[in-house]
Coordinates of C-alpha atoms and ligand atoms in Angstrom, one line a residue:
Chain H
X7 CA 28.1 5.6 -18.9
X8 CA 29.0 3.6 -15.7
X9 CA 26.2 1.2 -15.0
X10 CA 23.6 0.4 -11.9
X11 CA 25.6 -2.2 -9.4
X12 CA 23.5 -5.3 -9.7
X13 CA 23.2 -7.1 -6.2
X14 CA 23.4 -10.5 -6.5
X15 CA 20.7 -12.6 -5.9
X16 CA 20.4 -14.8 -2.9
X17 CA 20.8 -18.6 -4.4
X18 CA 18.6 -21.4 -2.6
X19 CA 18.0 -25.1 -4.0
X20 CA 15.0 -24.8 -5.6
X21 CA 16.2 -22.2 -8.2
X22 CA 19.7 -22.3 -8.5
X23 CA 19.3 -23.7 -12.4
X24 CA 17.5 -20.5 -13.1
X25 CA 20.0 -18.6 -12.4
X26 CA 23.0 -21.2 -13.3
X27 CA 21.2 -20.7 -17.2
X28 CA 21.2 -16.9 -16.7
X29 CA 25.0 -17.1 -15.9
X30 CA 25.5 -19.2 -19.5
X31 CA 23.1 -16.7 -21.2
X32 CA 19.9 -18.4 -21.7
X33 CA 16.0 -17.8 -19.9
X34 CA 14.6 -20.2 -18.2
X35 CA 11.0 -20.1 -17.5
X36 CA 8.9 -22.7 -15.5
X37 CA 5.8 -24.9 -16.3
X38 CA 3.4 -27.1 -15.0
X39 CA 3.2 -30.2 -17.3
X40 CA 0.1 -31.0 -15.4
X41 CA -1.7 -28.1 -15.9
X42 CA 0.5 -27.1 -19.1
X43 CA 1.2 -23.1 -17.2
X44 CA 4.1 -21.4 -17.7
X45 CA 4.8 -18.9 -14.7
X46 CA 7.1 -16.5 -12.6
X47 CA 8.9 -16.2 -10.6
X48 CA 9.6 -20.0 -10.7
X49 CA 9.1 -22.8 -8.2
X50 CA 9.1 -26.2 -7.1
X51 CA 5.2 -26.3 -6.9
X52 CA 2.7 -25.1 -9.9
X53 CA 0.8 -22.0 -8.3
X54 CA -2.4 -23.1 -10.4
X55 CA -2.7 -26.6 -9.7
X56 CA 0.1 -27.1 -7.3
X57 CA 1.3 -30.2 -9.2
X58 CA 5.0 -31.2 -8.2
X59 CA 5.3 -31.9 -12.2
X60 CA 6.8 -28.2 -13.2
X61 CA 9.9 -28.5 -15.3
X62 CA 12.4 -25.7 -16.4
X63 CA 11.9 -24.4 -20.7
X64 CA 14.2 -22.6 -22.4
X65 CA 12.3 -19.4 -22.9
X66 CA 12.4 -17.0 -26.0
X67 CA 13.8 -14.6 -24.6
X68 CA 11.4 -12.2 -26.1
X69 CA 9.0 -10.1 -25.0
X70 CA 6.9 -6.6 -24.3
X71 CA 6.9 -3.9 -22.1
X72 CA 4.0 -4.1 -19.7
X73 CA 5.1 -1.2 -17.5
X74 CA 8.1 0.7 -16.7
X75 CA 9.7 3.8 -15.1
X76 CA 13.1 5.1 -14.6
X77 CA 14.4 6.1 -11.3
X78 CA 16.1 9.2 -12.3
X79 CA 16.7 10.5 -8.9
X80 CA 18.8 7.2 -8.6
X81 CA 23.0 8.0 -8.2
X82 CA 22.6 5.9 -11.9
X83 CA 19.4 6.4 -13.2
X84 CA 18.0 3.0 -14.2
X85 CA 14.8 1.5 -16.1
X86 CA 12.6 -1.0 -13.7
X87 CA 10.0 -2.7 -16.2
X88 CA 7.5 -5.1 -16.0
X89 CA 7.8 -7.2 -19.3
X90 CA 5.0 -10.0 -20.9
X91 CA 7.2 -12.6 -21.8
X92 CA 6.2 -14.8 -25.3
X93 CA 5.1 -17.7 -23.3
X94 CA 2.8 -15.5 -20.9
X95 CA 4.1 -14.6 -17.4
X96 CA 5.2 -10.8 -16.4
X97 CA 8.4 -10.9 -15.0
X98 CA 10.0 -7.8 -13.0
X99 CA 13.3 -6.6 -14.4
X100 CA 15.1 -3.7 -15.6
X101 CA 15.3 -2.3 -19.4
X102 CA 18.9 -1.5 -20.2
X103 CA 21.0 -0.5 -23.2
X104 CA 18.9 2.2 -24.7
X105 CA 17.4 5.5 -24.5
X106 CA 15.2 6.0 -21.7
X107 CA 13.3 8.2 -23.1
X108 CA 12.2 6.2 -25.8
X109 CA 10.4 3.9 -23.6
X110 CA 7.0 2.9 -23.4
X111 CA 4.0 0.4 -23.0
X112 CA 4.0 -2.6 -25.4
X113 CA 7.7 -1.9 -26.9
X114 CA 9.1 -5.2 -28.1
X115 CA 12.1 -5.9 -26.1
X116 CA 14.7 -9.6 -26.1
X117 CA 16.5 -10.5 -23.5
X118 CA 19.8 -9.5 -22.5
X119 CA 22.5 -10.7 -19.3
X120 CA 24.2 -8.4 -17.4
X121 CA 26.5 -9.3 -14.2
X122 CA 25.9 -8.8 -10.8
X123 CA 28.1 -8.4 -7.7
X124 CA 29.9 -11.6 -7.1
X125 CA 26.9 -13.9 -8.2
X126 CA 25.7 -15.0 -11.6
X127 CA 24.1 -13.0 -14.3
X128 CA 20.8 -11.9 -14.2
X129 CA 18.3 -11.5 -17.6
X130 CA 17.6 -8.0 -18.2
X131 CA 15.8 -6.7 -21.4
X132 CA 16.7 -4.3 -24.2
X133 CA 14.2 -3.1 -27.1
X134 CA 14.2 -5.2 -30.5
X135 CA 16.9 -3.7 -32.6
X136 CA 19.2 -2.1 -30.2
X137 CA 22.8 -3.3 -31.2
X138 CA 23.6 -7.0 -29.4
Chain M
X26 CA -22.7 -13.6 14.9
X27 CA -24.5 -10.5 15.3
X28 CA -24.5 -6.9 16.2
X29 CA -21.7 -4.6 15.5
X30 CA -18.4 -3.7 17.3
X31 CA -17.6 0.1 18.0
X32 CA -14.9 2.5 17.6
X33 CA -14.9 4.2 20.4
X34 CA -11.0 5.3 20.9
X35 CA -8.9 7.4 17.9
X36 CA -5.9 9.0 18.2
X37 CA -3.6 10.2 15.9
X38 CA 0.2 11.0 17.1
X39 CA 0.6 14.4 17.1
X40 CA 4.9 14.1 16.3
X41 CA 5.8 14.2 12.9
X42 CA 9.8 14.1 13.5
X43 CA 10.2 11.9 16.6
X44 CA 14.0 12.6 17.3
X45 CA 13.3 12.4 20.9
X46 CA 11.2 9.1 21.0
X47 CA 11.4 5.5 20.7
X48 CA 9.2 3.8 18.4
X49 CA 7.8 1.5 21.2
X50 CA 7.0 5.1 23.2
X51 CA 5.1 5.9 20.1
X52 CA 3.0 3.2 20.3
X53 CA 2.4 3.5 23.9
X54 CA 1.6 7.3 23.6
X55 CA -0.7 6.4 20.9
X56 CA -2.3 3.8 22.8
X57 CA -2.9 6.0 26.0
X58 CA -4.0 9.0 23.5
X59 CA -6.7 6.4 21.9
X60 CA -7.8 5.0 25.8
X61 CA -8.3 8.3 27.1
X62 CA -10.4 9.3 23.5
X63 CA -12.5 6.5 24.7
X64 CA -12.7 7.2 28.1
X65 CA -11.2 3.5 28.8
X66 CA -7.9 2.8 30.8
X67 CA -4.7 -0.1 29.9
X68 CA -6.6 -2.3 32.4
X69 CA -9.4 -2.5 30.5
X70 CA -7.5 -4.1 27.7
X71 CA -8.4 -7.8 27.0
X72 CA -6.9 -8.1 23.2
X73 CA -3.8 -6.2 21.5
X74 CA -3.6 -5.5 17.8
X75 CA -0.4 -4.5 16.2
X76 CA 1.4 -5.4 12.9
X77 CA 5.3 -5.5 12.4
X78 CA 5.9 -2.1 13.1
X79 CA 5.5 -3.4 16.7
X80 CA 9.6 -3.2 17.6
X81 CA 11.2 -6.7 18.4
X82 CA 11.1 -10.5 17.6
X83 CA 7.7 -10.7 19.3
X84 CA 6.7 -7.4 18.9
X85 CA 3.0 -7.8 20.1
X86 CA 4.3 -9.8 23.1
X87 CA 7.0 -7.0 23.4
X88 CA 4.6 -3.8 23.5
X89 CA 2.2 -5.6 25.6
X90 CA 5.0 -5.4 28.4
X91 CA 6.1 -2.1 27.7
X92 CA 2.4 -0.7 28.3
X93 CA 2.1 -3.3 31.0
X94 CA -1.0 -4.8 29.9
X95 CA -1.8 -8.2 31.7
X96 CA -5.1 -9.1 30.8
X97 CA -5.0 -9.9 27.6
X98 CA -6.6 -13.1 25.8
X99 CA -6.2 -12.4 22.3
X100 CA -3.2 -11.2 20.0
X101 CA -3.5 -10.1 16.3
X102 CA -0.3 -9.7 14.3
X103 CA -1.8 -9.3 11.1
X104 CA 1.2 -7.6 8.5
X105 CA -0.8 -6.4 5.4
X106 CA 1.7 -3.2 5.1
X107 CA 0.2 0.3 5.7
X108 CA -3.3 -0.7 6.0
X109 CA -2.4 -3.4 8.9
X110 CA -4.4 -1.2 11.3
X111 CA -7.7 -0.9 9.3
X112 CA -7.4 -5.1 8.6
X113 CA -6.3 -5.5 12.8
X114 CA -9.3 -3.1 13.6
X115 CA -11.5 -5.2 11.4
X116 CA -10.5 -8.5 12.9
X117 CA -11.3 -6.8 16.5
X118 CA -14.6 -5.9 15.8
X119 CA -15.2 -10.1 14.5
X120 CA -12.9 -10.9 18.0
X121 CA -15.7 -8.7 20.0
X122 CA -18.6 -10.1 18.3
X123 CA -17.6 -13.5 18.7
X124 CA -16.9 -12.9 22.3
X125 CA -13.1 -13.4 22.8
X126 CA -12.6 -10.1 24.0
X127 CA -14.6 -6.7 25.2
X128 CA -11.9 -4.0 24.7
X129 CA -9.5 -4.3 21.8
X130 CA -6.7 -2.0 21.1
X131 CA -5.1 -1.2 17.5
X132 CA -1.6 0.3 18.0
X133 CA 1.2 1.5 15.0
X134 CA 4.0 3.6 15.2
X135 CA 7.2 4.1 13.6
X136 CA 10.6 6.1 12.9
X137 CA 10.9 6.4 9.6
X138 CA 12.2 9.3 9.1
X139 CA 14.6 10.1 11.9
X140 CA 15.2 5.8 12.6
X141 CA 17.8 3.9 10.7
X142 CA 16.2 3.4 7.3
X143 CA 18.4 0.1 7.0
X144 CA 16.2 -1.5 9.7
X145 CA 13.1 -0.5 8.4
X146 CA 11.9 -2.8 6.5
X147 CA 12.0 -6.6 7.8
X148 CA 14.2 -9.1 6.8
X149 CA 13.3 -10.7 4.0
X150 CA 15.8 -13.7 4.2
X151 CA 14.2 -16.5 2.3
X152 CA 11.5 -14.6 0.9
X153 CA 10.8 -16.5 -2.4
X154 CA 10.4 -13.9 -4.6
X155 CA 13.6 -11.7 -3.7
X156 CA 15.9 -13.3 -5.9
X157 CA 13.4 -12.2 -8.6
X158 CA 13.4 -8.4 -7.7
X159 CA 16.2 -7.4 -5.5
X160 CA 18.5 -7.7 -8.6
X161 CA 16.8 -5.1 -10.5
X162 CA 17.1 -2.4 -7.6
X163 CA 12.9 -2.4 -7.4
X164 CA 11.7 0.0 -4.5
X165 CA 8.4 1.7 -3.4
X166 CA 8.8 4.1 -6.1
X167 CA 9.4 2.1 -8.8
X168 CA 6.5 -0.6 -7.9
X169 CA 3.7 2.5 -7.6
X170 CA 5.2 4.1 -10.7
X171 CA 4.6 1.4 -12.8
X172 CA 0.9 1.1 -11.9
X173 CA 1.1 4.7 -12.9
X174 CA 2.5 4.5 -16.4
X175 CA 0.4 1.4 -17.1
X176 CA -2.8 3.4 -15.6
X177 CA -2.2 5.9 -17.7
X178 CA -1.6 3.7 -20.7
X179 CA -4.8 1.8 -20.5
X180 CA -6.9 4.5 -19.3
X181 CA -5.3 7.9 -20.8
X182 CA -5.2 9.6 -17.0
X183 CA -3.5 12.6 -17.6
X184 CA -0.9 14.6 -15.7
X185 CA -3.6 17.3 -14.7
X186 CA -5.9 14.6 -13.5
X187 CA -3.2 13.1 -11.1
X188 CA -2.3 16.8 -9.7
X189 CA -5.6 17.3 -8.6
X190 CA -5.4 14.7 -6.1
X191 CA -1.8 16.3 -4.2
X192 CA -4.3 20.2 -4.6
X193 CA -7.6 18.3 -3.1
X194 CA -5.1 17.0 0.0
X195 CA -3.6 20.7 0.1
X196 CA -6.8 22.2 0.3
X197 CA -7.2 20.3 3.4
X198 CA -3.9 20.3 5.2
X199 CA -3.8 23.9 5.3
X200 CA -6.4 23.9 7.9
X201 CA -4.5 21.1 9.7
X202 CA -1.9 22.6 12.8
X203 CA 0.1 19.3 12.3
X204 CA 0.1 19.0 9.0
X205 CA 3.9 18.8 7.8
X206 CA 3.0 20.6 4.5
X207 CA 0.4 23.3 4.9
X208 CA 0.5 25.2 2.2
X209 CA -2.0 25.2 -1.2
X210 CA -0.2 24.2 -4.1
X211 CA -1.4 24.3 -7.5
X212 CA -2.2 21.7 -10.5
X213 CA 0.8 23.6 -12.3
X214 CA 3.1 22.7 -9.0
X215 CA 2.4 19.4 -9.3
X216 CA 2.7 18.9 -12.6
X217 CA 6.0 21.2 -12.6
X218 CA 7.6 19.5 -9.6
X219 CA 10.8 17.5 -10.5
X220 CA 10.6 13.9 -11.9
X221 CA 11.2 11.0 -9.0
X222 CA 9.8 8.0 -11.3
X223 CA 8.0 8.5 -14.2
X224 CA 5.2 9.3 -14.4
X225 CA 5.7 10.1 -10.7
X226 CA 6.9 13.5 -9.7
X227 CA 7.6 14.7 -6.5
X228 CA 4.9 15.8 -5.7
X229 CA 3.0 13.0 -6.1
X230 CA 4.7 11.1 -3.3
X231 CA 3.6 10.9 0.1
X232 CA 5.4 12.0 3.3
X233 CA 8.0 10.2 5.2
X234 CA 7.1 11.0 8.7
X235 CA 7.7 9.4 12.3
X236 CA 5.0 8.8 14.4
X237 CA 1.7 6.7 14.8
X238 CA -1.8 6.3 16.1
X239 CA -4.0 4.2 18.2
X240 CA -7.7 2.7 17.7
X241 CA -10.2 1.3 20.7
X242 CA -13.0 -0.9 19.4
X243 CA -15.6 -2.5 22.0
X244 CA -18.6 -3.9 21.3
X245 CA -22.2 -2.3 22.2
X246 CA -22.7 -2.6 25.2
X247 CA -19.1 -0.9 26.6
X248 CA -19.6 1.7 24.4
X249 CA -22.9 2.7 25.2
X250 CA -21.6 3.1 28.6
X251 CA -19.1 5.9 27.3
X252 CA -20.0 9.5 27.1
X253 CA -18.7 9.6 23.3
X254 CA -20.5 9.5 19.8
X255 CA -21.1 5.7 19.0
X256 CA -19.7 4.9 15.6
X257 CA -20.2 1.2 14.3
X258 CA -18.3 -0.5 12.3
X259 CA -20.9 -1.4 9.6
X260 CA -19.2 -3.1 7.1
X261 CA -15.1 -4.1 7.1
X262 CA -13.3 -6.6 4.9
X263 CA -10.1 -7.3 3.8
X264 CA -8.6 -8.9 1.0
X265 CA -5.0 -9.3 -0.5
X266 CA -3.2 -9.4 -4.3
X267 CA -0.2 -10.8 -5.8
X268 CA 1.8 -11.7 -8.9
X269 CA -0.4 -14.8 -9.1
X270 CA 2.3 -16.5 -10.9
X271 CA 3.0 -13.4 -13.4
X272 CA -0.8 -13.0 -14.4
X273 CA -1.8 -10.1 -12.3
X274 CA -2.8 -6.3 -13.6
X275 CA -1.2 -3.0 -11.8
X276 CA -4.1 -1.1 -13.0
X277 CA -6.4 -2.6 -9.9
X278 CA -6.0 -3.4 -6.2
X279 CA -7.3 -6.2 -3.4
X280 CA -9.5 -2.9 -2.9
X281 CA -11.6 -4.3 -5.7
X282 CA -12.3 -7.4 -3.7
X283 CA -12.6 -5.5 -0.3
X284 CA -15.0 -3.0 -1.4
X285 CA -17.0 -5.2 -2.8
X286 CA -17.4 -7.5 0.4
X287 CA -17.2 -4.3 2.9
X288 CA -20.4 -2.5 1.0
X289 CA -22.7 -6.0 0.9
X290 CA -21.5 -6.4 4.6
X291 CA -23.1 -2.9 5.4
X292 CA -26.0 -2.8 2.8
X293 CA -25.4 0.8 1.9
X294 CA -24.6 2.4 -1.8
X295 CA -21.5 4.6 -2.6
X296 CA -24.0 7.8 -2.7
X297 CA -24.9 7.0 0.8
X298 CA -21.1 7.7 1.9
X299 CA -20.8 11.5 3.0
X300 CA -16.5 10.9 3.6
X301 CA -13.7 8.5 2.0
X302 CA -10.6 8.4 3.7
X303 CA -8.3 6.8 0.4
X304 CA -5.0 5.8 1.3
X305 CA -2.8 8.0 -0.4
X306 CA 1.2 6.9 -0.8
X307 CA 1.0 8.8 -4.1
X308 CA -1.3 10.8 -6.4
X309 CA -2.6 8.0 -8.3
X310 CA -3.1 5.0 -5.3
X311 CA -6.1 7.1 -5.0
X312 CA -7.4 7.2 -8.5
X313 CA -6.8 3.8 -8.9
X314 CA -8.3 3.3 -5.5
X315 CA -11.8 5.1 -5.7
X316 CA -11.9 2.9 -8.7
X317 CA -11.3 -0.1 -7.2
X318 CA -14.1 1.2 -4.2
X319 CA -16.5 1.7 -6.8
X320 CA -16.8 5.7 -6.8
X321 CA -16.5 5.4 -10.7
X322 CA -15.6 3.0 -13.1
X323 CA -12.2 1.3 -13.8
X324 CA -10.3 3.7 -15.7
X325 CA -12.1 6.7 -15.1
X326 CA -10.6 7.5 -11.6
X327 CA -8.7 10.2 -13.3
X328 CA -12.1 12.8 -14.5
X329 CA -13.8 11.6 -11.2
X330 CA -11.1 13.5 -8.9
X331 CA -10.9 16.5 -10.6
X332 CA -11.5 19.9 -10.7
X333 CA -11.6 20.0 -6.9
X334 CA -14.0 17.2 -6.3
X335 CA -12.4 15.9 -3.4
X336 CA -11.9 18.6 -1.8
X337 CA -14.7 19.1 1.2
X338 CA -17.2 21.7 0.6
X339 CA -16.7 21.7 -3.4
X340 CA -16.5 18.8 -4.5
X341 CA -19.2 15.5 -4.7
X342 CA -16.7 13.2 -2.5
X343 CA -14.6 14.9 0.7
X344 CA -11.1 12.3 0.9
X345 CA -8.9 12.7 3.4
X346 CA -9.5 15.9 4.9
X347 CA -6.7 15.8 7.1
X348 CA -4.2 16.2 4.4
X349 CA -3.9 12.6 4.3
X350 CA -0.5 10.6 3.1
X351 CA 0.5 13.8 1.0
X352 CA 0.7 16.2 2.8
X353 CA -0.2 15.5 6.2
X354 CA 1.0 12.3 7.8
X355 CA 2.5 9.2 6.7
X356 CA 4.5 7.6 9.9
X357 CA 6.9 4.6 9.8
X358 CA 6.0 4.7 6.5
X359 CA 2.3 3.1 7.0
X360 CA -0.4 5.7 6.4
X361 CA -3.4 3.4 7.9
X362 CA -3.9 4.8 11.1
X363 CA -4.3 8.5 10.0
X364 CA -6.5 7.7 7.5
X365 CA -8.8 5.6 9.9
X366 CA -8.4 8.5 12.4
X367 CA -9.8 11.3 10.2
X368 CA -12.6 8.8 8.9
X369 CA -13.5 8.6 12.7
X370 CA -13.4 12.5 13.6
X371 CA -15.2 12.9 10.4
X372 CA -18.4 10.8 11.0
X373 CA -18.4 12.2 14.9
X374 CA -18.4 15.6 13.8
X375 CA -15.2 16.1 15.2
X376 CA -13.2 16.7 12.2
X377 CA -12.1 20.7 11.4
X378 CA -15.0 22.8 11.0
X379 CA -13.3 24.1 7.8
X380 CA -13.5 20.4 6.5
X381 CA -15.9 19.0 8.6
X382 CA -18.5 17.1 6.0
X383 CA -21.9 18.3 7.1
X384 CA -24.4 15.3 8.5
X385 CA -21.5 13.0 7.9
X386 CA -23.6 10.1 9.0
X387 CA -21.8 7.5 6.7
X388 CA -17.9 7.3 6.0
X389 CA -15.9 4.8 4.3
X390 CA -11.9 4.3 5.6
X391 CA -9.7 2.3 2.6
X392 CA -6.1 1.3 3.4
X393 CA -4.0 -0.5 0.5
X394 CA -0.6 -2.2 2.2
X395 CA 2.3 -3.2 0.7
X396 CA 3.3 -2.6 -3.1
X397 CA 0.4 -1.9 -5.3
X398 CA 1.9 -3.9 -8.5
X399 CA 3.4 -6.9 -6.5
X400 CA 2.0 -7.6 -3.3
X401 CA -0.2 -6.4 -0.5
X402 CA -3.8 -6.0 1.2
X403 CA -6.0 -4.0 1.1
X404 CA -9.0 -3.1 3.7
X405 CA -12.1 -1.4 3.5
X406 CA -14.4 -0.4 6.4
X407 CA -17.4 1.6 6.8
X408 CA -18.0 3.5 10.1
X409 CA -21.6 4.7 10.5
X410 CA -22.5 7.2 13.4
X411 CA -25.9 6.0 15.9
X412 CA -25.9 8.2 18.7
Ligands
ZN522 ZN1 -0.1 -26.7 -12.8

């Protein structure tokens, strides 16, 4: 099956490692080491303190569904999911790799990187125990 | 400050497909449709109102020189998505009251339907968060279905329950003349029509129209002077929700939070309220919604709207008698106006008499803007009728 296009995401100073990791294959995932939050999307300055202390963590990579759908009307149809990462933020992405139809609310799912249109790769997730 | 600010001008666009029309003669049609409701003229206008739908760089500055209005001493920009208006017309009532204008006017308009869809939506250059959606192809769709699916989750809303909301507004539009879809549908049709997003079928999804609407608010002593029902605003507040850093629920809305500040404002209960116009981009906004409003509790939107009980003359709570979002009117893709239009014709008595709420003393307007699991704002107002 021919996959979904991925747009590239626009690149500014502030989080161009998240998405230089995400090229190499790994999650990042910001914190605060003032107030000790992790939180998404990432930035420069902690949303629940504001502290300029927030450092980038290699994140598990693992994760649940939160909330999904599947654009089927799409030219591709394509899974858009809301997934609770391990280390507590939601973080919008798509679920790919699988069935569709299997998908629902709370399935474990680990992170997976798939290319996008002349830019790095982007982390998308697949359920636990789908074929690497 | 005290008092209360009045609408005293509504009009809703009557276009549906504007092929003919630029989105700035929208606006300007609208806003001489609401003036002459009111029984005002342009040169009464001391403060303009309008959110980004307004066409150009500075589109408040821009329509207040198309409609030639030159006496103006306060602007409003206020972008909160579709429910812009029902925020803008709140912040004119608090503008009146505090004195920094007499006669406020609320426009919106748009083209979304026959205007170039690429230009629809702002720019969103340096938005912070784009990088973090725009990969994973998110849309309006997608962002509404997932507050479906996790609604439905949580709370075990059914298919059936969310149908009844599309046959309540179909009950309605049928006796609207401009209503783009007229006819009754059943819970079967709904629940039959073809999958767009699970759990969200087509018929669950709101129009895509062109037009717009206009709103006059004055405060007491203008309106007294005009030879139209007086309708204060009793209660209005807005409030707004985001990610909050990845924390935030898509089973709830800012309405929560509006609601909650817009009834203490007016001191009145939910069973005082006779009318609820609920904005309605698809079936479940307004389940969720009601919730939110605090018709029922949080997860039981889905029993509370069926079996017809928002349709007018059966059911415990009349919502959007017009048709609203689904099947009457949803231009430039912001359904505000119309529902703060029909909350208006409703509490004057105006409103069809096939839907017209009898002694509809007491109506609550609800607009939620922008994407109900991301981002947006939400308003509530409550219009009461004095003379
Ligand atoms: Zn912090």
């Amino acid at each position: 099956m021919s996959e979904r296009k991925v747009p590239a995401p626009e690149l500014n100073p502030e989080i161009e490692a998240y998405f230089a990791a995400a090229d190499e294959g790994r999650l990042l995932i910001k914190a605060c080491t003032n107030c000790g939050e992790a939180f998404h999307y990432p930035r420069a300055l902690c949303p629940f303190c504001r502290s300029e202390r927030t450092e980038w963590r290699e994140a598990s990579g693992k994760g649940e569904i939160y909330s999904f759908t599947v654009l089927r009307r799409a030219p591709i149809p394509y899974a858009v999911a809301s997934v609770q990462l391990a280390e507590g933020p939601r973080m919008i992405t798509n679920i790919v790799d699988c069935d569709f139809d299997s998908l629902r609310c709370g399935l474990p799912v680990r992170v997976v990187f798939k290319p996008s249109e002349s830019g790095p790769a982007v982390p998308m997730f697949t359920p636990e125990g789908e074929p690497a | 400050m005290s008092g209360y600010a009045y609408i005293v001008g509504a009009f809703e666009h009557p276009t549906r497909r504007a092929e003919d029309k630029s989105v700035a003669q929208i606006h300007g049609e609208s806003a001489k449709g609401a003036l002459a409701d009111a029984g005002l003229s342009f040169d009464d206008v001391d403060a303009y109102f309008v959110a980004r739908d307004g066409p150009g760089v500075l589109g408040g500055i821009g329509m207040a020189e198309y409609m030639g209005l030159t006496h103006l001493r306060h602007l409003d920009n206020t972008e909160t998505g579709g429910s812009a208006p029902l925020v803008m017309a709140g912040h004119a009532a608090r503008a009146i009251l505090s004195g920094r204008c007499r006669v406020a006017l609320v426009t919106m308009g748009g083209k979304s339907l026959t205007g170039d869809p690429k230009r629809m939506m702002p720019d969103q250059y340096g938005a912070p968060e784009l990088p973090f959606e725009a990969p994973y192809g998110i849309n309006t769709h997608a962002i509404y279905a997932m507050a479906a699916q996790r609604h439905i989750h949580e709370f075990g809303t059914t298919r059936e329950q969310m149908s009844w909301v599309k046959v309540a507004a179909s009950h309605h539009a049928q006796h609207n003349p401009n209503a783009v879809l007229p006819k009754v549908v059943t819970v079967e049709e709904v629940s039959e029509s073809p999958m767009i997003a699970d759990p969200l079928r087509r018929l669950d999804c709101c129009l895509n129209t062109d037009g717009g609407g206009a709103i006059v608010v004055v405060g007491e002593e203008i309106a007294r002077s005009l030879n139209r029902p007086m309708i204060r605003i009793r209660g209005a507040a807005e409030a707004l929700k985001h990610q909050d850093g990845g924390r935030s629920g898509f089973t709830w809305t800012a309405g929560r939070d509006s609601a909650a500040r817009a009834f203490a404002e007016a001191g009145v209960t939910h069973a005082d309220i006779k009318y609820a116009s609920v904005y309605d981009s698809f079936t479940m906004t307004v389940i969720i919604t009601l919730e939110d409003l605090g018709f029922c509790e949080k997860g039981k939107g889905g029993a509370f709207v069926s079996d017809g009980n928002l349709i007018s003359g059966v059911g415990k709570l009349p919502v959007n008698t017009d048709g609203g979002g689904l099947c009457n009117n949803h231009p430039g893709g912001r359904g505000g106006i119309p529902k703060l239009v029909e909350a208006v014709r409703q509490v004057r008595g105006e409103a069809h008499p096939k839907v017209q709420v009898p002694n509809c003393d007491l109506v609550v307007a609800h607009g939620t803007g922008g994407f109900i699991t991301s981002r947006g704002g939400s308003c509530t107002m409550i219009l009461e009728r004095t003379r």
